[in-house]
Amino acid sequence: MSRSGSHSHRVRWWCLIVAVVAVWVQQVEGVWPLPQQLHQSADRDCLSPQRFSFTYGRDSAAQTGCSVLDAAFKRYFSIIFPDFTTLSGLLMPENELSNDVVLMFVVADTLSVSEGQAVLRSVSVWGALRGVTSCLLSLLFFYFINKTEIVDFPRFAFRGLLLDTSRHYLPLYAILKTLDAMAYSKLNVFHWHIVDDPSFPYQSRTFPDLSNKGAFHPFTHIYTQSDVIRVIEHARMRGIRVVPEFDSPGHTQSWGKGQPGLLTPCYKGSVPSGSFGPVDPTVDTTYKFMASLLKEVKFVFPDSYVHLGGDEVSFACWQSNPNVRKFMEKMGFGKDFTKLESFYMESIMNMTAALNKTSIVWQDVFDYHERIPQDTVLEIWKGAKYQTELSRMTQAGHRVLLSAPWYINHISYGQDWRNSYAVQPQNFSGTDEQKKLVIGGEVAMWGEYVDATNLSPRLWPRACAAAERLWSNEEKTLNADLAFPRLKEFRCELLRYWKYVCNYSLSTSGLFQARCAYKTKHLVFDIFFFF
Amino acid sequence: MSRSGSHSHRVRWWCLIVAVVAVWVQQVEGVWPLPQQLHQSADRDCLSPQRFSFTYGRDSAAQTGCSVLDAAFKRYFSIIFPDFTTLSGLLMPENELSNDVVLMFVVADTLSVSEGQAVLRSVSVWGALRGVTSCLLSLLFFYFINKTEIVDFPRFAFRGLLLDTSRHYLPLYAILKTLDAMAYSKLNVFHWHIVDDPSFPYQSRTFPDLSNKGAFHPFTHIYTQSDVIRVIEHARMRGIRVVPEFDSPGHTQSWGKGQPGLLTPCYKGSVPSGSFGPVDPTVDTTYKFMASLLKEVKFVFPDSYVHLGGDEVSFACWQSNPNVRKFMEKMGFGKDFTKLESFYMESIMNMTAALNKTSIVWQDVFDYHERIPQDTVLEIWKGAKYQTELSRMTQAGHRVLLSAPWYINHISYGQDWRNSYAVQPQNFSGTDEQKKLVIGGEVAMWGEYVDATNLSPRLWPRACAAAERLWSNEEKTLNADLAFPRLKEFRCELLRYWKYVCNYSLSTSGLFQARCAYKTKHLVFDIFFFF
């Protein structure tokens, strides 16, 4: 928690808070991801909006005005009491509550529900946010709550989800609702693979032609500056960071349309073929362009990480181009184009470092080029032998993200969530120090076959399997059969909360439907929260 | 067409009609399924609601009052002119139109769009309905239409889609919207696999306890008599027949809850184990029950076909039961339980025949029992070697339905619609007479992993592949690569029409999204029309 809180916003948001929730509660199976410690007694009581309030503890560093928590209190109040329109119960002055509020500064978050009230202790706003989520989304069930003690903290600080908005454009609402689902699953990083070969939907201030000419449509299929701000703010209010990816030098076909001269002209024999390859790493204009683009990205995306891609660069076009071959000679790269790729990536990574941002790159960069800045985070995406890759990368002292086993856009028939669930991110040969370098992982939903019409059914609750693996204690969550009832219940929670939080006009039948799945032998993996 | 029209409703609805549509039109790729003959000229003009009207030809047997077509005209008018609220243009008196309307009685449907008007000729209301669909859904594109000549008729009379409402309950609206999509794809039989082991949602008049005790929920997860009537009427207005399936003697666990004594008590040694097997075929009460149930089904479902199931009967429980063994002896069946199964199915099929209904059964019945009533339709569902099965069944003189290669609930990554599309239903060793006995096929969407939250994205447009195979000329539609752009365009049409026809509050971005898929290399298989 503190790890995840410790980036970008911590300075702005760091504060010790205590939320006092006057509630009674009932046991349910739907606590997902599983908390590190959870003790529930059978004692339970009914919950009424009149007897319910959020309050900041007297000695809490966070007080009314802490926008993230104020907003969260409002959101969750309307989730708990969907039919209770006024917020009278909200933020009742503390002196009107029982005063036995203990204030402690603990590294882990502690949520305990005792007679008549719940005390949430957290070292950070973000921890408090997740605590409220656990308490109110999972424990609370149709106005009932049990006496509960929870000690909770995430196993990994980086719990990401990748959306690809280039292969298919995703309208803003689809991204925002994905962020809601991420928050419920305690995923905390939105990896926005915003551009790629097929389209360039990011509307750049510096280079408007990139989307004017590179998007599927220059008006309807773009993300304006205000769209991006809205995504970042929606995410921040839910404790989610937004890490943008501007993947180069490959995967840049759409960039070329709005930025002539950026891509390498491919040759057929001694004449240009008319087609273009990766970014041209041999000309200064390329680096000038990338420098300005990254400078813009630095200001638009506040997060400390930027994903620079660097995957799947085909050398054929570079090889065909006489200027590139000349450059290779001049640089003494011989015939080894991985050297050229490394040369380019190194320049881009240095630019990024100069902007005080931490680079994330796909594993290819490491595979081709062991000498890369130590603080660069490496992301593993190639399915085969990712354990070996984990060993090699951590041996080299790099922080690593694991995504390879969580490419859940690859659907298959049946309970494929079990594959995601069986992944053990630290199960590779290496020292404890090496294991610590695995900072987390990412669920990836690539867009070849996904758009707003089917994104959610493919993403949820399948992504929850990885979410629990990244949050919970592995020893306590190895058995998928034991997890299954919780996952089914959590799916129903998601359907219900989406209805309550957002106005998706989820029909009653649809709501009952969610419960219905619970009564069947099989899990319906896909939830759809727009109807 | 006449085949499909020739059942249940033909007596009630048979009439020769001519719809006169005053329109101008533009060429699009989205004609799906591909008509038998289609000629379009480049001439095109814009279309305006003021200049548009539906009219019955002077000599048409169908006139205003033909409810199916009147309703279709209204539906399609609002599709063509979504923002044109009044229906002033609708059903303009014919004498206000140009009079060069040729009336012909042709076996095939003919739709021709010439200067200023379209003449639709059909031998049946159902043909006219499909003709209007082709013309207005596929040819017409954002208010443009081309001069077009279409001669069209279906390759197979039986073009079915199976929904399973037992493994997961499907709310009524999900079924109705599936029927809309079927109509656009020219599928004409809704095979309602309404009950099975997991639940019995059909609320029987005669045996209310079947759903009271056998449904997931006796109030929220059932189909009342009026629900069923609504489904049948919604289907009829779209030229779709509803064939109910009451699968026995296996797949009946949920039946047992509300009908004690119906299922076979399984034995452990010499004592009942407490669990139950298939329907007990040895007691008279079983046949009395089935007779009353089928009698009710006859009256509730007007269609001439009833599906009796008969698949996957496990013999273990029968074998364990001493009374069943005694019965086997008495009947001289020896140890061959397929004889017992056949004995049961034969009785049920005879009951059905006595009710003047045609039985459809799964292939198992034929595999175990060659001597079955000649007019029984056999449905092939087992994946392996369905060609051999086609030969054997047609050799035996039975009409056959092919479903095995179209179990599209088995999802996989990538363009799996191509597998459905590659199926050649008449490609088996047999005489021309045998080939004629293949009356069609069915797309099956079984419910293990499907409910209202993901039904549509899994069903559409994937089911369209089989729909074209069952409607269009095989020689003209063997190449999936040629079909691909049409399918992509048709998917966009579906998204658009669902928005216009039904009030799914499909967001504009969602609408644009549909167009977006058109611009990508890959097809998004799944459409979702509830957002």
Coordinates of N, CA and C in Angstrom, one line a residue, chain B residues 80-241:
Chain B
I80 N -35.0 3.1 -40.9 CA -34.5 3.9 -42.0 C -34.4 5.3 -41.6
F81 N -35.4 5.8 -40.9 CA -35.5 7.2 -40.5 C -35.6 7.3 -38.9
P82 N -34.5 7.0 -38.3 CA -34.5 6.9 -36.8 C -34.9 8.2 -36.2
D83 N -34.6 9.3 -36.9 CA -34.9 10.6 -36.3 C -36.2 11.2 -36.8
F84 N -36.9 10.4 -37.6 CA -38.1 10.9 -38.2 C -39.3 10.3 -37.5
T85 N -39.8 11.0 -36.5 CA -40.7 10.4 -35.5 C -42.1 10.0 -36.1
T86 N -42.7 10.9 -36.8 CA -44.0 10.6 -37.4 C -43.9 9.6 -38.5
L87 N -45.0 8.9 -38.7 CA -45.0 7.8 -39.7 C -45.8 8.3 -40.9
S88 N -45.8 9.6 -41.1 CA -46.7 10.1 -42.2 C -46.4 9.4 -43.5
G89 N -45.1 9.1 -43.8 CA -44.8 8.5 -45.1 C -45.3 7.1 -45.2
L90 N -45.7 6.5 -44.1 CA -46.0 5.1 -44.1 C -47.4 4.8 -44.8
L91 N -47.5 3.8 -45.6 CA -48.7 3.3 -46.1 C -49.5 4.4 -46.8
M92 N -48.8 5.1 -47.7 CA -49.4 6.1 -48.6 C -50.3 5.4 -49.6
P93 N -51.5 5.9 -49.8 CA -52.4 5.3 -50.8 C -51.6 5.0 -52.1
E94 N -51.9 3.9 -52.7 CA -51.0 3.5 -53.9 C -51.2 4.5 -55.1
N95 N -52.5 5.0 -55.2 CA -52.7 5.9 -56.4 C -51.9 7.2 -56.3
E96 N -51.3 7.5 -55.1 CA -50.5 8.6 -55.1 C -49.1 8.3 -55.5
L97 N -48.8 7.0 -55.8 CA -47.5 6.6 -56.3 C -47.5 6.4 -57.8
S98 N -46.3 6.3 -58.4 CA -46.3 5.9 -59.8 C -46.9 4.6 -60.0
N99 N -47.6 4.3 -61.1 CA -48.4 3.1 -61.2 C -47.8 1.9 -61.9
D100 N -46.5 2.1 -62.3 CA -45.9 1.0 -63.1 C -45.5 -0.2 -62.2
V101 N -46.4 -0.7 -61.5 CA -46.1 -1.8 -60.6 C -46.5 -3.1 -61.3
V102 N -45.5 -4.0 -61.6 CA -45.8 -5.2 -62.2 C -46.2 -6.2 -61.1
L103 N -47.2 -6.9 -61.3 CA -47.6 -8.0 -60.3 C -47.3 -9.3 -61.0
M104 N -46.5 -10.1 -60.3 CA -46.3 -11.5 -60.8 C -46.3 -12.5 -59.7
F105 N -46.7 -13.7 -60.0 CA -46.6 -14.7 -59.0 C -45.4 -15.6 -59.3
V106 N -44.3 -15.4 -58.5 CA -43.1 -16.2 -58.7 C -42.8 -17.0 -57.5
V107 N -42.1 -18.1 -57.7 CA -41.8 -19.0 -56.6 C -40.7 -18.4 -55.7
A108 N -39.8 -17.8 -56.4 CA -38.7 -17.1 -55.7 C -39.2 -15.7 -55.4
D109 N -38.6 -15.0 -54.4 CA -38.9 -13.6 -54.1 C -38.1 -12.8 -55.0
T110 N -38.7 -11.7 -55.5 CA -37.9 -10.8 -56.4 C -38.0 -9.4 -55.8
L111 N -36.9 -8.8 -55.6 CA -36.9 -7.4 -55.2 C -36.2 -6.6 -56.2
S112 N -36.8 -5.6 -56.8 CA -36.1 -4.8 -57.8 C -36.4 -3.3 -57.5
V113 N -35.2 -2.6 -57.4 CA -35.3 -1.2 -57.2 C -35.1 -0.5 -58.5
S114 N -36.1 0.2 -59.0 CA -35.9 0.9 -60.3 C -36.2 2.4 -60.0
E115 N -36.1 3.2 -61.1 CA -36.2 4.7 -60.9 C -37.4 5.0 -60.0
G116 N -37.1 5.5 -58.9 CA -38.1 6.1 -58.0 C -38.9 5.0 -57.2
Q117 N -38.7 3.7 -57.4 CA -39.5 2.8 -56.6 C -38.9 1.4 -56.6
A118 N -39.4 0.7 -55.6 CA -38.9 -0.7 -55.5 C -40.2 -1.6 -55.5
V119 N -40.1 -2.7 -56.3 CA -41.3 -3.6 -56.3 C -40.8 -4.9 -55.6
L120 N -41.5 -5.3 -54.6 CA -41.1 -6.6 -53.9 C -42.2 -7.6 -54.2
R121 N -41.8 -8.7 -54.9 CA -42.8 -9.7 -55.2 C -42.5 -11.0 -54.3
S122 N -43.5 -11.5 -53.8 CA -43.3 -12.7 -52.9 C -44.5 -13.6 -52.9
V123 N -44.2 -14.9 -52.8 CA -45.4 -15.8 -52.7 C -45.9 -15.9 -51.3
S124 N -45.2 -15.4 -50.4 CA -45.6 -15.5 -49.0 C -45.3 -14.3 -48.2
V125 N -46.0 -14.1 -47.2 CA -45.7 -13.0 -46.3 C -44.3 -13.1 -45.7
W126 N -43.9 -14.3 -45.5 CA -42.6 -14.6 -44.9 C -41.5 -14.2 -45.9
G127 N -41.7 -14.5 -47.1 CA -40.8 -14.1 -48.2 C -40.7 -12.6 -48.3
A128 N -41.9 -11.9 -48.2 CA -41.9 -10.5 -48.3 C -41.1 -9.9 -47.1
L129 N -41.3 -10.5 -46.0 CA -40.7 -10.0 -44.8 C -39.1 -10.1 -45.0
R130 N -38.6 -11.2 -45.5 CA -37.2 -11.3 -45.7 C -36.7 -10.3 -46.7
G131 N -37.6 -10.1 -47.7 CA -37.2 -9.2 -48.8 C -37.1 -7.8 -48.3
V132 N -38.0 -7.4 -47.4 CA -37.9 -6.1 -46.8 C -36.6 -6.0 -46.0
T133 N -36.3 -7.0 -45.3 CA -35.1 -7.1 -44.5 C -33.9 -6.8 -45.4
S134 N -33.8 -7.6 -46.4 CA -32.6 -7.5 -47.3 C -32.5 -6.1 -47.8
C135 N -33.7 -5.6 -48.3 CA -33.6 -4.3 -49.0 C -33.3 -3.2 -48.0
L136 N -34.0 -3.2 -46.9 CA -33.9 -2.0 -46.0 C -32.7 -2.1 -45.0
L137 N -32.3 -3.3 -44.6 CA -31.2 -3.4 -43.7 C -29.9 -3.4 -44.4
S138 N -29.8 -4.1 -45.5 CA -28.5 -4.3 -46.1 C -28.2 -3.4 -47.2
L139 N -29.1 -3.1 -48.1 CA -28.8 -2.3 -49.2 C -28.8 -0.9 -48.9
L140 N -29.7 -0.5 -48.0 CA -29.9 0.9 -47.6 C -28.8 1.3 -46.6
F141 N -28.2 2.4 -46.9 CA -27.0 2.8 -46.1 C -27.0 4.3 -45.8
F142 N -27.3 4.7 -44.6 CA -27.3 6.1 -44.3 C -28.1 6.9 -45.3
Y143 N -29.3 6.5 -45.6 CA -30.2 7.3 -46.5 C -29.8 7.2 -48.0
F144 N -29.0 6.3 -48.4 CA -28.7 6.2 -49.8 C -29.0 4.8 -50.3
I145 N -29.4 4.7 -51.5 CA -29.8 3.4 -52.1 C -29.5 3.4 -53.6
N146 N -29.0 2.2 -54.1 CA -28.7 2.1 -55.5 C -29.8 1.4 -56.2
K147 N -29.8 1.5 -57.5 CA -30.7 0.7 -58.3 C -30.2 -0.8 -58.1
T148 N -31.1 -1.6 -57.8 CA -30.8 -3.0 -57.4 C -31.8 -4.0 -57.9
E149 N -31.3 -5.2 -58.3 CA -32.2 -6.3 -58.7 C -31.8 -7.5 -57.8
I150 N -32.7 -8.0 -57.0 CA -32.4 -9.1 -56.2 C -33.4 -10.3 -56.5
V151 N -32.9 -11.5 -56.7 CA -33.7 -12.7 -56.7 C -33.2 -13.5 -55.5
D152 N -34.1 -13.8 -54.6 CA -33.5 -14.5 -53.4 C -34.5 -15.5 -52.9
F153 N -33.9 -16.5 -52.3 CA -34.7 -17.6 -51.6 C -33.7 -18.4 -50.8
P154 N -34.1 -19.0 -49.7 CA -33.2 -19.7 -48.8 C -32.7 -21.1 -49.4
R155 N -31.5 -21.5 -49.1 CA -31.0 -22.8 -49.5 C -31.7 -23.9 -48.7
F156 N -31.8 -23.6 -47.4 CA -32.4 -24.6 -46.5 C -33.6 -23.9 -45.8
A157 N -34.6 -24.7 -45.6 CA -35.9 -24.2 -45.0 C -35.7 -24.0 -43.5
F158 N -34.9 -24.8 -42.9 CA -34.7 -24.8 -41.4 C -33.4 -24.2 -41.0
R159 N -33.5 -23.0 -40.5 CA -32.3 -22.2 -40.2 C -32.4 -21.8 -38.7
G160 N -31.9 -22.7 -37.8 CA -32.2 -22.5 -36.4 C -31.1 -22.0 -35.6
L161 N -31.5 -21.5 -34.4 CA -30.6 -21.1 -33.3 C -31.1 -21.6 -32.0
L162 N -30.2 -22.3 -31.3 CA -30.6 -22.9 -30.0 C -30.2 -22.0 -28.8
L163 N -31.1 -21.6 -27.9 CA -30.7 -21.0 -26.7 C -31.0 -22.0 -25.5
D164 N -30.2 -22.0 -24.5 CA -30.3 -22.9 -23.4 C -30.7 -22.1 -22.2
T165 N -31.9 -22.2 -21.7 CA -32.4 -21.3 -20.6 C -32.4 -22.1 -19.3
S166 N -31.7 -23.2 -19.3 CA -31.7 -24.0 -18.0 C -30.4 -23.9 -17.3
R167 N -29.3 -23.9 -18.0 CA -28.0 -23.8 -17.3 C -27.8 -22.4 -16.7
H168 N -28.2 -21.4 -17.5 CA -28.4 -20.1 -16.9 C -29.8 -19.6 -17.4
Y169 N -30.4 -18.9 -16.5 CA -31.7 -18.3 -16.9 C -31.4 -17.1 -17.8
L170 N -32.2 -17.0 -18.9 CA -32.1 -15.8 -19.7 C -33.4 -14.9 -19.6
P171 N -33.2 -13.7 -19.1 CA -34.4 -12.8 -19.0 C -35.1 -12.6 -20.3
L172 N -36.3 -12.3 -20.3 CA -37.1 -12.3 -21.5 C -36.5 -11.3 -22.5
Y173 N -36.0 -10.2 -22.1 CA -35.5 -9.2 -23.1 C -34.3 -9.8 -23.9
A174 N -33.5 -10.6 -23.2 CA -32.4 -11.2 -23.9 C -32.8 -12.2 -25.0
I175 N -33.9 -12.9 -24.8 CA -34.5 -13.7 -25.8 C -35.1 -12.9 -26.9
L176 N -35.8 -11.9 -26.6 CA -36.4 -11.0 -27.6 C -35.4 -10.4 -28.5
K177 N -34.3 -9.9 -27.9 CA -33.3 -9.2 -28.7 C -32.5 -10.2 -29.6
T178 N -32.4 -11.5 -29.1 CA -31.8 -12.5 -29.9 C -32.7 -12.8 -31.1
L179 N -34.0 -12.7 -30.9 CA -34.9 -12.9 -32.0 C -34.8 -11.8 -33.1
D180 N -34.6 -10.6 -32.6 CA -34.3 -9.5 -33.6 C -33.1 -9.8 -34.4
A181 N -32.0 -10.2 -33.8 CA -30.8 -10.5 -34.5 C -31.0 -11.6 -35.5
M182 N -31.8 -12.6 -35.0 CA -32.0 -13.8 -35.9 C -32.7 -13.3 -37.2
A183 N -33.7 -12.4 -37.0 CA -34.5 -11.9 -38.2 C -33.6 -11.2 -39.2
Y184 N -32.7 -10.4 -38.7 CA -31.7 -9.7 -39.5 C -30.9 -10.7 -40.3
S185 N -30.5 -11.8 -39.6 CA -29.6 -12.8 -40.3 C -30.4 -13.8 -41.0
K186 N -31.7 -13.6 -41.1 CA -32.6 -14.6 -41.8 C -32.6 -16.0 -41.2
L187 N -32.3 -16.1 -39.9 CA -32.5 -17.4 -39.2 C -34.0 -17.4 -38.9
N188 N -34.6 -18.6 -39.0 CA -36.1 -18.6 -38.9 C -36.6 -19.6 -37.9
V189 N -35.8 -20.3 -37.2 CA -36.3 -21.2 -36.1 C -35.5 -20.9 -34.8
F190 N -36.3 -20.6 -33.8 CA -35.8 -20.5 -32.4 C -36.0 -21.8 -31.7
H191 N -34.9 -22.6 -31.5 CA -34.9 -23.8 -30.8 C -34.8 -23.5 -29.3
W192 N -35.8 -23.5 -28.6 CA -35.8 -23.1 -27.2 C -35.6 -24.3 -26.3
H193 N -34.3 -24.5 -26.0 CA -33.9 -25.6 -25.0 C -34.3 -25.1 -23.7
I194 N -35.5 -25.2 -23.3 CA -36.1 -24.4 -22.2 C -35.8 -25.0 -20.8
V195 N -35.7 -26.3 -20.8 CA -35.4 -27.0 -19.5 C -34.3 -28.0 -19.6
D196 N -33.6 -28.3 -18.5 CA -32.5 -29.3 -18.5 C -32.2 -29.7 -17.1
D197 N -31.1 -30.4 -16.8 CA -30.8 -30.7 -15.4 C -30.8 -29.6 -14.5
P198 N -30.1 -28.5 -14.8 CA -29.9 -27.5 -13.7 C -31.1 -26.8 -13.3
S199 N -32.1 -26.5 -14.2 CA -33.3 -25.8 -13.8 C -34.4 -26.0 -14.7
F200 N -35.6 -25.8 -14.2 CA -36.9 -26.0 -15.0 C -37.6 -24.7 -15.0
P201 N -37.2 -23.7 -15.8 CA -37.9 -22.4 -15.7 C -39.3 -22.3 -16.4
Y202 N -39.7 -23.3 -17.2 CA -41.0 -23.2 -17.8 C -42.1 -23.4 -16.7
Q203 N -42.9 -22.4 -16.6 CA -44.0 -22.5 -15.6 C -45.2 -23.2 -16.3
S204 N -45.4 -24.5 -15.9 CA -46.4 -25.3 -16.5 C -47.7 -25.1 -15.9
R205 N -48.8 -25.0 -16.7 CA -50.1 -24.9 -16.2 C -50.5 -26.2 -15.4
T206 N -50.2 -27.3 -16.1 CA -50.6 -28.6 -15.5 C -49.8 -29.0 -14.3
F207 N -48.5 -28.7 -14.3 CA -47.6 -29.1 -13.3 C -46.8 -27.9 -12.7
P208 N -47.4 -27.0 -12.0 CA -46.7 -25.8 -11.6 C -45.5 -26.1 -10.7
D209 N -45.6 -27.2 -10.0 CA -44.4 -27.5 -9.1 C -43.1 -27.7 -9.8
L210 N -43.2 -28.0 -11.1 CA -42.0 -28.3 -11.9 C -41.1 -27.0 -11.8
S211 N -41.7 -25.8 -12.0 CA -40.9 -24.6 -11.9 C -40.8 -24.1 -10.4
N212 N -41.9 -24.3 -9.7 CA -41.9 -23.9 -8.3 C -40.7 -24.5 -7.5
K213 N -40.4 -25.8 -7.8 CA -39.4 -26.5 -7.1 C -38.1 -26.7 -8.0
G214 N -38.3 -26.6 -9.3 CA -37.2 -26.9 -10.2 C -36.5 -25.7 -10.8
A215 N -37.0 -24.5 -10.7 CA -36.4 -23.3 -11.2 C -35.3 -22.8 -10.3
F216 N -34.4 -22.0 -10.8 CA -33.4 -21.4 -9.9 C -34.1 -20.5 -8.9
H217 N -35.2 -19.9 -9.3 CA -36.1 -19.1 -8.4 C -37.5 -19.2 -8.9
P218 N -38.5 -19.5 -8.0 CA -39.8 -19.7 -8.5 C -40.6 -18.5 -9.0
F219 N -40.0 -17.3 -8.7 CA -40.7 -16.1 -9.2 C -39.9 -15.3 -10.2
T220 N -38.5 -15.2 -10.0 CA -37.7 -14.4 -10.8 C -37.1 -15.1 -12.0
H221 N -37.0 -16.4 -11.9 CA -36.2 -17.2 -12.9 C -37.1 -18.2 -13.6
I222 N -38.3 -17.7 -14.0 CA -39.2 -18.6 -14.7 C -39.8 -17.9 -15.9
Y223 N -40.3 -18.7 -16.8 CA -41.1 -18.2 -18.0 C -42.5 -18.5 -17.8
T224 N -43.3 -17.4 -17.5 CA -44.7 -17.6 -17.3 C -45.4 -17.9 -18.6
Q225 N -46.7 -18.3 -18.6 CA -47.4 -18.5 -19.8 C -47.4 -17.3 -20.7
S226 N -47.5 -16.1 -20.1 CA -47.6 -14.9 -20.9 C -46.2 -14.6 -21.5
D227 N -45.1 -14.9 -20.7 CA -43.8 -14.8 -21.2 C -43.6 -15.6 -22.5
V228 N -44.1 -16.8 -22.4 CA -43.9 -17.7 -23.6 C -44.7 -17.2 -24.8
I229 N -45.9 -16.7 -24.5 CA -46.8 -16.2 -25.6 C -46.1 -15.0 -26.2
R230 N -45.4 -14.2 -25.4 CA -44.8 -13.0 -25.9 C -43.6 -13.4 -26.8
V231 N -42.8 -14.4 -26.4 CA -41.7 -14.8 -27.2 C -42.2 -15.3 -28.5
I232 N -43.3 -16.2 -28.5 CA -43.8 -16.7 -29.7 C -44.3 -15.6 -30.7
E233 N -45.0 -14.6 -30.1 CA -45.5 -13.6 -31.0 C -44.4 -12.7 -31.5
H234 N -43.5 -12.4 -30.7 CA -42.3 -11.6 -31.1 C -41.6 -12.3 -32.3
A235 N -41.5 -13.6 -32.1 CA -40.8 -14.4 -33.2 C -41.7 -14.4 -34.4
R236 N -43.0 -14.7 -34.3 CA -43.9 -14.8 -35.5 C -43.8 -13.5 -36.3
M237 N -43.9 -12.4 -35.6 CA -43.9 -11.1 -36.3 C -42.6 -10.9 -37.1
R238 N -41.6 -11.7 -36.8 CA -40.3 -11.6 -37.5 C -40.0 -12.8 -38.4
G239 N -41.1 -13.6 -38.6 CA -40.9 -14.8 -39.4 C -40.1 -15.9 -38.8
I240 N -40.1 -16.0 -37.5 CA -39.4 -17.0 -36.8 C -40.3 -17.9 -36.0
R241 N -40.0 -19.2 -36.2 CA -40.8 -20.2 -35.5 C -40.2 -20.6 -34.2

